[in-house]
């Protein structure tokens, strides 16, 4: 009897979202799994808030292949509920947040993960804020400070300016003195983006290249941050000035189609990069540098994290539907 009891008490169960196949939001299943105890170098985190990102839909659909069955979700905040051997930078009871590449398990009440991914939350940063900004905020940091280091007074073009990354990136860019031309799909989103420090906001249906040239006295911009992909790639190249940087960092409309280097030569010796956050926070030191920069921007009030959609964790599919239908602005949170 005693043996049976201790076995049962050692197995802790958690509610989670799982997918057994790739597909639409309907493949997300609300289920219960065992979490277990952390191994060496691992921690267990009880989530308090979970961030939703468009990238989650790429994993769900199979656009970014992952091993199945799988969980989902790259960023979250919570409280450390157990640590494995060799973990000394966080302790049970610490408030933490993280962003991780696969294996994914953010859409869970509780999970195990590599403790090296965890950063302690400073006082004054709410759990919901942290969960909403780890992926989107550190992405904004590397785009503006690493992929193309933006200088004071420089113009930038940024798509989906009212979205999750867009709302943070536009505030951050204007906070460091850049002049932001945002692009959005509706008048309502235009108003949202204007409130985030965009100097001009164009509607996607406008003649974007002509308007960008007009606003920059015919010169074009030194950098375009393009998260839309297939539908906007060529247009973005056409917005650049000679030697300009095309930073293609997402595929909201689908994957960019093949192009030839000659397309860069004919438009003025352009540069193209296709970055991912993981290469900029690969080491613990890089993670601390990026997260500290983010906490400082938010702490200084230059960037505010707007959570405009909230869903119960069990309704993750509904959150995906709204995000993919372009019905959201700012950040989206799941509550466990
Ligand atoms: P958003 O909140 O920005 O939502 C996506 C937005 O993209 C929509 O609201 C919509 O804005 C725009 N959009 C344009 N065309 C489409 C389309 N065909 N389908 C859906 N949306 C479309 O999402 P996130 O903040 O989560 O992510 C923004 C982008 O950043 C994504 O492309 C994502 O992959 C990328 N990303 C890249 C990272 C990297 O390191 N490379 C890391 C994190 C995110 P509108 O209606 O105004 O056009």
mmCIF file of C-alpha atoms and ligand atoms in Angstrom:
data_model
loop_
_atom_site.group_PDB
_atom_site.id
_atom_site.type_symbol
_atom_site.label_atom_id
_atom_site.label_comp_id
_atom_site.label_asym_id
_atom_site.label_seq_id
_atom_site.Cartn_x
_atom_site.Cartn_y
_atom_site.Cartn_z
ATOM 1 C CA UNK A 1 0.000 0.000 0.000
ATOM 2 C CA UNK A 2 2.705 2.439 1.037
ATOM 3 C CA UNK A 3 4.697 1.740 -2.140
ATOM 4 C CA UNK A 4 1.638 2.372 -4.321
ATOM 5 C CA UNK A 5 0.862 5.611 -2.511
ATOM 6 C CA UNK A 6 4.377 7.008 -2.942
ATOM 7 C CA UNK A 7 4.332 6.133 -6.675
ATOM 8 C CA UNK A 8 1.061 7.990 -7.148
ATOM 9 C CA UNK A 9 2.267 11.059 -5.239
ATOM 10 C CA UNK A 10 5.468 11.264 -7.369
ATOM 11 C CA UNK A 11 3.533 11.604 -10.632
ATOM 12 C CA UNK A 12 2.259 15.138 -11.101
ATOM 13 C CA UNK A 13 -0.214 15.697 -13.889
ATOM 14 C CA UNK A 14 -0.713 18.865 -15.905
ATOM 15 C CA UNK A 15 -3.219 20.107 -18.472
ATOM 16 C CA UNK A 16 -1.666 20.909 -21.829
ATOM 17 C CA UNK A 17 -2.269 21.495 -25.530
ATOM 18 C CA UNK A 18 -0.931 18.705 -27.792
ATOM 19 C CA UNK A 19 -0.880 18.054 -31.517
ATOM 20 C CA UNK A 20 -0.610 14.600 -33.094
ATOM 21 C CA UNK A 21 -0.783 15.874 -36.680
ATOM 22 C CA UNK A 22 -0.133 19.098 -38.604
ATOM 23 C CA UNK A 23 -3.104 21.139 -39.756
ATOM 24 C CA UNK A 24 -5.511 23.935 -38.857
ATOM 25 C CA UNK A 25 -6.396 25.103 -35.336
ATOM 26 C CA UNK A 26 -8.626 22.020 -34.934
ATOM 27 C CA UNK A 27 -5.550 19.780 -34.461
ATOM 28 C CA UNK A 28 -4.868 21.424 -31.068
ATOM 29 C CA UNK A 29 -6.055 18.993 -28.371
ATOM 30 C CA UNK A 30 -6.633 19.848 -24.704
ATOM 31 C CA UNK A 31 -5.328 16.937 -22.707
ATOM 32 C CA UNK A 32 -3.590 15.824 -19.516
ATOM 33 C CA UNK A 33 -0.002 14.530 -19.267
ATOM 34 C CA UNK A 34 2.523 13.713 -16.540
ATOM 35 C CA UNK A 35 5.238 16.316 -15.942
ATOM 36 C CA UNK A 36 7.703 14.456 -13.711
ATOM 37 C CA UNK A 37 10.692 15.835 -11.869
ATOM 38 C CA UNK A 38 13.464 17.937 -13.429
ATOM 39 C CA UNK A 39 16.635 16.145 -14.502
ATOM 40 C CA UNK A 40 20.152 17.642 -14.238
ATOM 41 C CA UNK A 41 20.184 21.219 -15.542
ATOM 42 C CA UNK A 42 16.390 21.343 -15.812
ATOM 43 C CA UNK A 43 13.675 23.277 -13.965
ATOM 44 C CA UNK A 44 9.925 22.820 -13.659
ATOM 45 C CA UNK A 45 7.853 25.972 -14.132
ATOM 46 C CA UNK A 46 4.200 26.465 -13.180
ATOM 47 C CA UNK A 47 2.951 28.899 -15.803
ATOM 48 C CA UNK A 48 0.975 32.006 -14.896
ATOM 49 C CA UNK A 49 0.728 33.469 -18.423
ATOM 50 C CA UNK A 50 1.613 32.162 -21.897
ATOM 51 C CA UNK A 51 2.372 34.186 -25.025
ATOM 52 C CA UNK A 52 0.833 33.399 -28.409
ATOM 53 C CA UNK A 53 2.846 34.082 -31.572
ATOM 54 C CA UNK A 54 2.283 33.714 -35.283
ATOM 55 C CA UNK A 55 5.268 31.360 -35.275
ATOM 56 C CA UNK A 56 3.127 28.947 -33.183
ATOM 57 C CA UNK A 57 0.817 28.627 -36.194
ATOM 58 C CA UNK A 58 3.808 27.809 -38.445
ATOM 59 C CA UNK A 59 4.721 24.917 -36.105
ATOM 60 C CA UNK A 60 1.080 23.812 -35.905
ATOM 61 C CA UNK A 61 0.633 23.786 -39.698
ATOM 62 C CA UNK A 62 3.963 22.059 -40.363
ATOM 63 C CA UNK A 63 5.446 25.049 -42.230
ATOM 64 C CA UNK A 64 8.230 24.803 -39.633
ATOM 65 C CA UNK A 65 8.537 21.003 -39.165
ATOM 66 C CA UNK A 66 8.672 19.588 -35.619
ATOM 67 C CA UNK A 67 8.621 16.043 -34.332
ATOM 68 C CA UNK A 68 5.089 14.766 -33.519
ATOM 69 C CA UNK A 69 3.369 14.314 -31.165
ATOM 70 C CA UNK A 70 4.341 17.672 -29.729
ATOM 71 C CA UNK A 71 3.317 20.485 -27.476
ATOM 72 C CA UNK A 72 3.265 24.069 -28.728
ATOM 73 C CA UNK A 73 4.244 27.520 -27.502
ATOM 74 C CA UNK A 74 7.620 29.251 -27.210
ATOM 75 C CA UNK A 75 7.218 31.932 -24.540
ATOM 76 C CA UNK A 76 5.719 32.044 -21.062
ATOM 77 C CA UNK A 77 6.111 33.317 -17.513
ATOM 78 C CA UNK A 78 5.571 31.523 -14.227
ATOM 79 C CA UNK A 79 7.008 30.344 -10.944
ATOM 80 C CA UNK A 80 9.782 27.756 -10.528
ATOM 81 C CA UNK A 81 8.244 24.716 -8.807
ATOM 82 C CA UNK A 82 11.321 22.414 -8.822
ATOM 83 C CA UNK A 83 14.948 22.439 -9.987
ATOM 84 C CA UNK A 84 17.282 19.599 -10.966
ATOM 85 C CA UNK A 85 20.898 19.128 -9.927
ATOM 86 C CA UNK A 86 23.412 21.730 -11.074
ATOM 87 C CA UNK A 87 20.856 24.543 -11.302
ATOM 88 C CA UNK A 88 21.843 27.474 -9.134
ATOM 89 C CA UNK A 89 20.764 30.624 -11.008
ATOM 90 C CA UNK A 90 17.073 30.058 -10.175
ATOM 91 C CA UNK A 91 15.361 28.619 -7.094
ATOM 92 C CA UNK A 92 11.951 27.239 -6.222
ATOM 93 C CA UNK A 93 9.550 30.188 -5.870
ATOM 94 C CA UNK A 94 11.369 32.529 -8.298
ATOM 95 C CA UNK A 95 9.263 34.405 -10.832
ATOM 96 C CA UNK A 96 10.732 33.659 -14.269
ATOM 97 C CA UNK A 97 10.068 33.945 -17.989
ATOM 98 C CA UNK A 98 11.559 32.316 -21.057
ATOM 99 C CA UNK A 99 11.537 31.798 -24.778
ATOM 100 C CA UNK A 100 12.590 28.443 -26.239
ATOM 101 C CA UNK A 101 13.024 26.797 -29.630
ATOM 102 C CA UNK A 102 11.575 23.237 -30.020
ATOM 103 C CA UNK A 103 10.859 20.957 -28.222
ATOM 104 C CA UNK A 104 7.797 23.129 -27.526
ATOM 105 C CA UNK A 105 5.615 22.948 -24.433
ATOM 106 C CA UNK A 106 4.638 26.510 -23.569
ATOM 107 C CA UNK A 107 0.887 25.846 -23.897
ATOM 108 C CA UNK A 108 0.798 23.928 -20.573
ATOM 109 C CA UNK A 109 -0.118 24.590 -16.992
ATOM 110 C CA UNK A 110 3.303 23.297 -15.942
ATOM 111 C CA UNK A 111 6.375 22.050 -17.817
ATOM 112 C CA UNK A 112 10.007 20.959 -17.588
ATOM 113 C CA UNK A 113 12.675 22.824 -19.523
ATOM 114 C CA UNK A 114 16.380 23.601 -19.759
ATOM 115 C CA UNK A 115 16.932 25.957 -16.807
ATOM 116 C CA UNK A 116 19.542 27.917 -18.796
ATOM 117 C CA UNK A 117 16.616 29.395 -20.773
ATOM 118 C CA UNK A 118 15.071 31.007 -17.681
ATOM 119 C CA UNK A 119 15.523 34.637 -16.721
ATOM 120 C CA UNK A 120 14.341 36.000 -13.389
ATOM 121 C CA UNK A 121 11.718 38.707 -13.658
ATOM 122 C CA UNK A 122 12.613 42.089 -12.220
ATOM 123 C CA UNK A 123 10.134 43.677 -9.811
ATOM 124 C CA UNK A 124 7.666 45.790 -11.716
ATOM 125 C CA UNK A 125 7.487 43.446 -14.732
ATOM 126 C CA UNK A 126 4.136 41.647 -14.470
ATOM 127 C CA UNK A 127 3.926 37.981 -15.439
ATOM 128 C CA UNK A 128 1.498 38.727 -18.257
ATOM 129 C CA UNK A 129 3.773 41.439 -19.656
ATOM 130 C CA UNK A 130 6.754 39.089 -19.543
ATOM 131 C CA UNK A 131 4.869 36.232 -21.201
ATOM 132 C CA UNK A 132 3.773 38.562 -23.985
ATOM 133 C CA UNK A 133 7.163 40.063 -24.723
ATOM 134 C CA UNK A 134 10.002 37.541 -24.396
ATOM 135 C CA UNK A 135 9.905 36.360 -28.021
ATOM 136 C CA UNK A 136 8.504 39.527 -29.599
ATOM 137 C CA UNK A 137 10.613 41.903 -27.509
ATOM 138 C CA UNK A 138 13.974 40.189 -27.924
ATOM 139 C CA UNK A 139 13.192 39.865 -31.625
ATOM 140 C CA UNK A 140 12.689 43.638 -31.736
ATOM 141 C CA UNK A 141 16.037 44.070 -29.948
ATOM 142 C CA UNK A 142 18.086 41.987 -32.391
ATOM 143 C CA UNK A 143 16.337 43.419 -35.450
ATOM 144 C CA UNK A 144 17.150 46.996 -34.415
ATOM 145 C CA UNK A 145 20.537 46.439 -32.791
ATOM 146 C CA UNK A 146 22.087 43.409 -34.507
ATOM 147 C CA UNK A 147 20.564 42.578 -37.920
ATOM 148 C CA UNK A 148 20.762 46.225 -38.932
ATOM 149 C CA UNK A 149 21.912 48.685 -36.246
ATOM 150 C CA UNK A 150 19.528 51.587 -36.753
ATOM 151 C CA UNK A 151 20.927 55.087 -36.248
ATOM 152 C CA UNK A 152 19.198 58.181 -34.874
ATOM 153 C CA UNK A 153 17.190 59.945 -37.596
ATOM 154 C CA UNK A 154 17.157 56.984 -40.018
ATOM 155 C CA UNK A 155 13.942 55.953 -41.731
ATOM 156 C CA UNK A 156 12.764 52.370 -41.364
ATOM 157 C CA UNK A 157 9.848 50.530 -42.982
ATOM 158 C CA UNK A 158 7.992 48.015 -40.856
ATOM 159 C CA UNK A 159 5.028 45.769 -41.776
ATOM 160 C CA UNK A 160 2.238 44.577 -39.443
ATOM 161 C CA UNK A 161 2.979 47.655 -37.337
ATOM 162 C CA UNK A 162 -0.106 47.130 -35.131
ATOM 163 C CA UNK A 163 0.726 43.456 -34.438
ATOM 164 C CA UNK A 164 2.666 41.762 -31.646
ATOM 165 C CA UNK A 165 6.247 42.280 -32.852
ATOM 166 C CA UNK A 166 5.186 45.389 -34.788
ATOM 167 C CA UNK A 167 3.799 47.239 -31.776
ATOM 168 C CA UNK A 168 6.993 46.629 -29.787
ATOM 169 C CA UNK A 169 9.408 47.202 -32.672
ATOM 170 C CA UNK A 170 7.810 50.514 -33.676
ATOM 171 C CA UNK A 171 7.931 51.868 -30.113
ATOM 172 C CA UNK A 172 11.509 50.668 -29.644
ATOM 173 C CA UNK A 173 12.623 52.153 -32.973
ATOM 174 C CA UNK A 174 11.064 55.535 -32.296
ATOM 175 C CA UNK A 175 12.435 55.369 -28.740
ATOM 176 C CA UNK A 176 15.995 55.224 -30.118
ATOM 177 C CA UNK A 177 15.346 58.066 -32.547
ATOM 178 C CA UNK A 178 14.448 56.239 -35.771
ATOM 179 C CA UNK A 179 11.682 57.523 -38.060
ATOM 180 C CA UNK A 180 9.175 54.746 -38.588
ATOM 181 C CA UNK A 181 6.965 54.150 -41.624
ATOM 182 C CA UNK A 182 4.489 51.453 -40.580
ATOM 183 C CA UNK A 183 2.308 49.405 -42.923
ATOM 184 C CA UNK A 184 -1.013 47.861 -41.824
ATOM 185 C CA UNK A 185 -4.152 46.452 -43.458
ATOM 186 C CA UNK A 186 -6.995 48.545 -41.963
ATOM 187 C CA UNK A 187 -7.819 52.079 -40.786
ATOM 188 C CA UNK A 188 -8.365 50.773 -37.236
ATOM 189 C CA UNK A 189 -4.882 49.251 -37.197
ATOM 190 C CA UNK A 190 -3.539 52.509 -38.639
ATOM 191 C CA UNK A 191 -4.745 54.349 -35.532
ATOM 192 C CA UNK A 192 -3.161 51.698 -33.301
ATOM 193 C CA UNK A 193 0.182 51.965 -35.118
ATOM 194 C CA UNK A 194 0.181 55.770 -34.975
ATOM 195 C CA UNK A 195 -0.094 55.413 -31.200
ATOM 196 C CA UNK A 196 3.125 53.343 -31.170
ATOM 197 C CA UNK A 197 5.444 56.004 -32.485
ATOM 198 C CA UNK A 198 5.072 55.461 -36.234
ATOM 199 C CA UNK A 199 5.582 58.800 -37.977
ATOM 200 C CA UNK A 200 3.582 57.628 -41.000
ATOM 201 C CA UNK A 201 1.341 54.610 -41.391
ATOM 202 C CA UNK A 202 0.479 53.350 -44.879
ATOM 203 C CA UNK A 203 -2.303 50.973 -45.757
ATOM 204 C CA UNK A 204 -1.083 47.796 -47.469
ATOM 205 C CA UNK A 205 -3.421 48.513 -50.383
ATOM 206 C CA UNK A 206 -1.664 51.856 -51.127
ATOM 207 C CA UNK A 207 1.095 52.228 -53.694
ATOM 208 C CA UNK A 208 3.661 51.526 -50.973
ATOM 209 C CA UNK A 209 6.884 52.000 -52.963
ATOM 210 C CA UNK A 210 5.776 55.363 -54.351
ATOM 211 C CA UNK A 211 4.644 56.588 -50.916
ATOM 212 C CA UNK A 212 7.901 55.513 -49.248
ATOM 213 C CA UNK A 213 9.951 57.299 -51.950
ATOM 214 C CA UNK A 214 7.770 60.389 -51.531
ATOM 215 C CA UNK A 215 8.262 60.442 -47.742
ATOM 216 C CA UNK A 216 12.038 60.005 -48.078
ATOM 217 C CA UNK A 217 12.560 62.678 -50.779
ATOM 218 C CA UNK A 218 12.991 60.038 -53.446
ATOM 219 C CA UNK A 219 15.884 58.318 -51.687
ATOM 220 C CA UNK A 220 14.307 55.185 -50.219
ATOM 221 C CA UNK A 221 15.003 53.755 -46.761
ATOM 222 C CA UNK A 222 18.193 52.141 -45.420
ATOM 223 C CA UNK A 223 16.299 49.165 -43.963
ATOM 224 C CA UNK A 224 12.992 47.330 -44.351
ATOM 225 C CA UNK A 225 11.806 44.895 -41.648
ATOM 226 C CA UNK A 226 9.527 42.537 -43.577
ATOM 227 C CA UNK A 227 7.541 39.894 -41.661
ATOM 228 C CA UNK A 228 5.003 39.299 -44.437
ATOM 229 C CA UNK A 229 7.238 37.287 -46.802
ATOM 230 C CA UNK A 230 5.927 36.125 -50.159
ATOM 231 C CA UNK A 231 3.476 38.967 -50.919
ATOM 232 C CA UNK A 232 5.799 41.857 -50.065
ATOM 233 C CA UNK A 233 9.388 40.744 -50.722
ATOM 234 C CA UNK A 234 9.908 42.478 -54.077
ATOM 235 C CA UNK A 235 8.018 45.586 -52.979
ATOM 236 C CA UNK A 236 10.291 45.802 -49.931
ATOM 237 C CA UNK A 237 13.434 45.618 -52.099
ATOM 238 C CA UNK A 238 12.002 48.491 -54.149
ATOM 239 C CA UNK A 239 11.638 50.645 -51.007
ATOM 240 C CA UNK A 240 15.383 50.477 -50.259
ATOM 241 C CA UNK A 241 18.016 53.067 -51.043
ATOM 242 C CA UNK A 242 21.322 51.897 -52.603
ATOM 243 C CA UNK A 243 23.244 49.628 -50.183
ATOM 244 C CA UNK A 244 20.015 49.188 -48.203
ATOM 245 C CA UNK A 245 19.254 46.193 -45.957
ATOM 246 C CA UNK A 246 16.313 43.893 -46.503
ATOM 247 C CA UNK A 247 15.606 42.094 -43.214
ATOM 248 C CA UNK A 248 13.117 39.349 -44.084
ATOM 249 C CA UNK A 249 12.111 37.882 -40.721
ATOM 250 C CA UNK A 250 8.708 36.247 -41.206
ATOM 251 C CA UNK A 251 6.274 34.529 -43.564
ATOM 252 C CA UNK A 252 2.790 35.752 -42.637
ATOM 253 C CA UNK A 253 1.726 35.485 -46.304
ATOM 254 C CA UNK A 254 3.880 32.428 -47.136
ATOM 255 C CA UNK A 255 7.518 31.664 -47.885
ATOM 256 C CA UNK A 256 9.520 34.107 -50.009
ATOM 257 C CA UNK A 257 9.957 32.791 -53.531
ATOM 258 C CA UNK A 258 13.433 32.167 -54.975
ATOM 259 C CA UNK A 259 15.179 35.250 -56.343
ATOM 260 C CA UNK A 260 18.472 35.897 -58.079
ATOM 261 C CA UNK A 261 21.370 37.969 -56.684
ATOM 262 C CA UNK A 262 21.036 40.111 -59.803
ATOM 263 C CA UNK A 263 17.796 41.464 -58.262
ATOM 264 C CA UNK A 264 19.989 43.007 -55.559
ATOM 265 C CA UNK A 265 22.533 44.432 -58.009
ATOM 266 C CA UNK A 266 19.976 46.130 -60.230
ATOM 267 C CA UNK A 267 18.324 47.834 -57.245
ATOM 268 C CA UNK A 268 21.558 49.316 -55.896
ATOM 269 C CA UNK A 269 23.904 46.711 -54.360
ATOM 270 C CA UNK A 270 21.393 45.664 -51.696
ATOM 271 C CA UNK A 271 21.858 43.249 -48.787
ATOM 272 C CA UNK A 272 19.361 40.592 -47.715
ATOM 273 C CA UNK A 273 19.300 38.716 -44.431
ATOM 274 C CA UNK A 274 16.829 36.120 -43.140
ATOM 275 C CA UNK A 275 17.475 36.046 -39.367
ATOM 276 C CA UNK A 276 16.006 34.063 -36.484
ATOM 277 C CA UNK A 277 16.072 34.992 -32.794
ATOM 278 C CA UNK A 278 17.791 31.732 -31.791
ATOM 279 C CA UNK A 279 21.075 32.804 -33.403
ATOM 280 C CA UNK A 280 21.111 35.995 -31.328
ATOM 281 C CA UNK A 281 20.426 34.433 -27.895
ATOM 282 C CA UNK A 282 22.337 31.175 -28.387
ATOM 283 C CA UNK A 283 24.501 31.621 -25.287
ATOM 284 C CA UNK A 284 23.466 32.454 -21.722
ATOM 285 C CA UNK A 285 25.418 35.748 -21.958
ATOM 286 C CA UNK A 286 23.556 36.734 -25.131
ATOM 287 C CA UNK A 287 20.225 35.846 -23.535
ATOM 288 C CA UNK A 288 20.988 38.005 -20.500
ATOM 289 C CA UNK A 289 22.116 40.886 -22.720
ATOM 290 C CA UNK A 290 18.966 40.717 -24.858
ATOM 291 C CA UNK A 291 16.529 40.274 -21.965
ATOM 292 C CA UNK A 292 18.206 43.062 -19.956
ATOM 293 C CA UNK A 293 17.888 45.415 -22.934
ATOM 294 C CA UNK A 294 14.204 44.486 -23.176
ATOM 295 C CA UNK A 295 13.543 44.939 -19.439
ATOM 296 C CA UNK A 296 15.315 48.331 -19.602
ATOM 297 C CA UNK A 297 13.218 49.539 -22.543
ATOM 298 C CA UNK A 298 10.007 48.449 -20.827
ATOM 299 C CA UNK A 299 11.161 49.758 -17.428
ATOM 300 C CA UNK A 300 12.015 53.150 -18.948
ATOM 301 C CA UNK A 301 8.484 53.448 -20.335
ATOM 302 C CA UNK A 302 9.762 53.770 -23.925
ATOM 303 C CA UNK A 303 8.084 50.469 -24.802
ATOM 304 C CA UNK A 304 4.739 49.450 -23.363
ATOM 305 C CA UNK A 305 3.494 45.906 -23.856
ATOM 306 C CA UNK A 306 -0.126 45.893 -24.924
ATOM 307 C CA UNK A 307 -2.033 42.699 -24.254
ATOM 308 C CA UNK A 308 -5.178 43.158 -26.330
ATOM 309 C CA UNK A 309 -6.452 39.540 -26.466
ATOM 310 C CA UNK A 310 -6.796 37.027 -23.642
ATOM 311 C CA UNK A 311 -8.073 33.433 -23.848
ATOM 312 C CA UNK A 312 -8.161 30.464 -21.468
ATOM 313 C CA UNK A 313 -5.329 28.050 -22.280
ATOM 314 C CA UNK A 314 -7.911 25.433 -23.286
ATOM 315 C CA UNK A 315 -9.095 27.852 -26.048
ATOM 316 C CA UNK A 316 -5.719 28.105 -27.805
ATOM 317 C CA UNK A 317 -7.389 27.117 -31.104
ATOM 318 C CA UNK A 318 -9.614 30.198 -30.943
ATOM 319 C CA UNK A 319 -6.545 32.380 -30.347
ATOM 320 C CA UNK A 320 -4.917 30.866 -33.460
ATOM 321 C CA UNK A 321 -8.022 31.505 -35.561
ATOM 322 C CA UNK A 322 -8.105 35.172 -34.581
ATOM 323 C CA UNK A 323 -4.370 35.672 -35.125
ATOM 324 C CA UNK A 324 -4.374 34.026 -38.556
ATOM 325 C CA UNK A 325 -7.473 35.976 -39.632
ATOM 326 C CA UNK A 326 -5.615 39.246 -38.813
ATOM 327 C CA UNK A 327 -8.243 40.122 -36.192
ATOM 328 C CA UNK A 328 -5.696 40.854 -33.430
ATOM 329 C CA UNK A 329 -3.597 43.858 -32.455
ATOM 330 C CA UNK A 330 -0.704 43.981 -29.980
ATOM 331 C CA UNK A 331 -0.041 40.820 -27.961
ATOM 332 C CA UNK A 332 -2.148 37.752 -27.164
ATOM 333 C CA UNK A 333 -2.078 35.791 -23.919
ATOM 334 C CA UNK A 334 -3.343 32.365 -22.828
ATOM 335 C CA UNK A 335 -4.223 31.962 -19.138
ATOM 336 C CA UNK A 336 -3.619 28.550 -17.570
HETATM 337 P P1 LIG B 1 1.319 39.600 -35.516
HETATM 338 O O1 LIG B 1 0.629 39.962 -34.266
HETATM 339 O O2 LIG B 1 2.165 40.648 -36.175
HETATM 340 O O3 LIG B 1 0.251 39.042 -36.521
HETATM 341 C C1 LIG B 1 0.557 38.869 -37.871
HETATM 342 C C2 LIG B 1 0.182 40.119 -38.702
HETATM 343 O O4 LIG B 1 0.736 39.965 -40.002
HETATM 344 C C3 LIG B 1 -1.318 40.268 -38.934
HETATM 345 O O5 LIG B 1 -1.993 40.917 -37.878
HETATM 346 C C4 LIG B 1 -1.347 41.088 -40.208
HETATM 347 O O6 LIG B 1 -1.248 42.475 -39.932
HETATM 348 C C5 LIG B 1 -0.044 40.680 -40.926
HETATM 349 N N1 LIG B 1 -0.330 39.861 -42.102
HETATM 350 C C6 LIG B 1 -0.094 40.231 -43.374
HETATM 351 N N2 LIG B 1 -0.436 39.281 -44.218
HETATM 352 C C7 LIG B 1 -0.933 38.288 -43.500
HETATM 353 C C8 LIG B 1 -1.481 37.032 -43.837
HETATM 354 N N3 LIG B 1 -1.560 36.610 -45.106
HETATM 355 N N4 LIG B 1 -1.916 36.250 -42.822
HETATM 356 C C9 LIG B 1 -1.819 36.645 -41.537
HETATM 357 N N5 LIG B 1 -1.280 37.836 -41.175
HETATM 358 C C10 LIG B 1 -0.856 38.656 -42.149
HETATM 359 O O7 LIG B 1 2.229 38.297 -35.269
HETATM 360 P P2 LIG B 1 3.563 38.133 -34.398
HETATM 361 O O8 LIG B 1 3.860 39.387 -33.678
HETATM 362 O O9 LIG B 1 3.455 36.877 -33.629
HETATM 363 O O10 LIG B 1 4.668 37.880 -35.516
HETATM 364 C C11 LIG B 1 4.946 38.873 -36.500
HETATM 365 C C12 LIG B 1 5.921 38.307 -37.493
HETATM 366 O O11 LIG B 1 7.207 38.222 -36.925
HETATM 367 C C13 LIG B 1 5.578 36.910 -38.018
HETATM 368 O O12 LIG B 1 5.777 36.863 -39.409
HETATM 369 C C14 LIG B 1 6.581 36.042 -37.309
HETATM 370 O O13 LIG B 1 6.877 34.877 -38.011
HETATM 371 C C15 LIG B 1 7.761 36.965 -37.229
HETATM 372 N N6 LIG B 1 8.721 36.599 -36.188
HETATM 373 C C16 LIG B 1 9.997 36.295 -36.578
HETATM 374 C C17 LIG B 1 10.950 36.005 -35.647
HETATM 375 C C18 LIG B 1 12.350 35.763 -36.087
HETATM 376 O O14 LIG B 1 13.254 35.704 -35.253
HETATM 377 N N7 LIG B 1 12.599 35.617 -37.382
HETATM 378 C C19 LIG B 1 10.632 35.938 -34.211
HETATM 379 C C20 LIG B 1 9.272 36.333 -33.903
HETATM 380 C C21 LIG B 1 8.352 36.624 -34.876
HETATM 381 P P3 LIG B 1 -1.986 43.489 -40.961
HETATM 382 O O15 LIG B 1 -3.417 43.034 -40.967
HETATM 383 O O16 LIG B 1 -1.785 44.844 -40.398
HETATM 384 O O17 LIG B 1 -1.306 43.286 -42.293
#
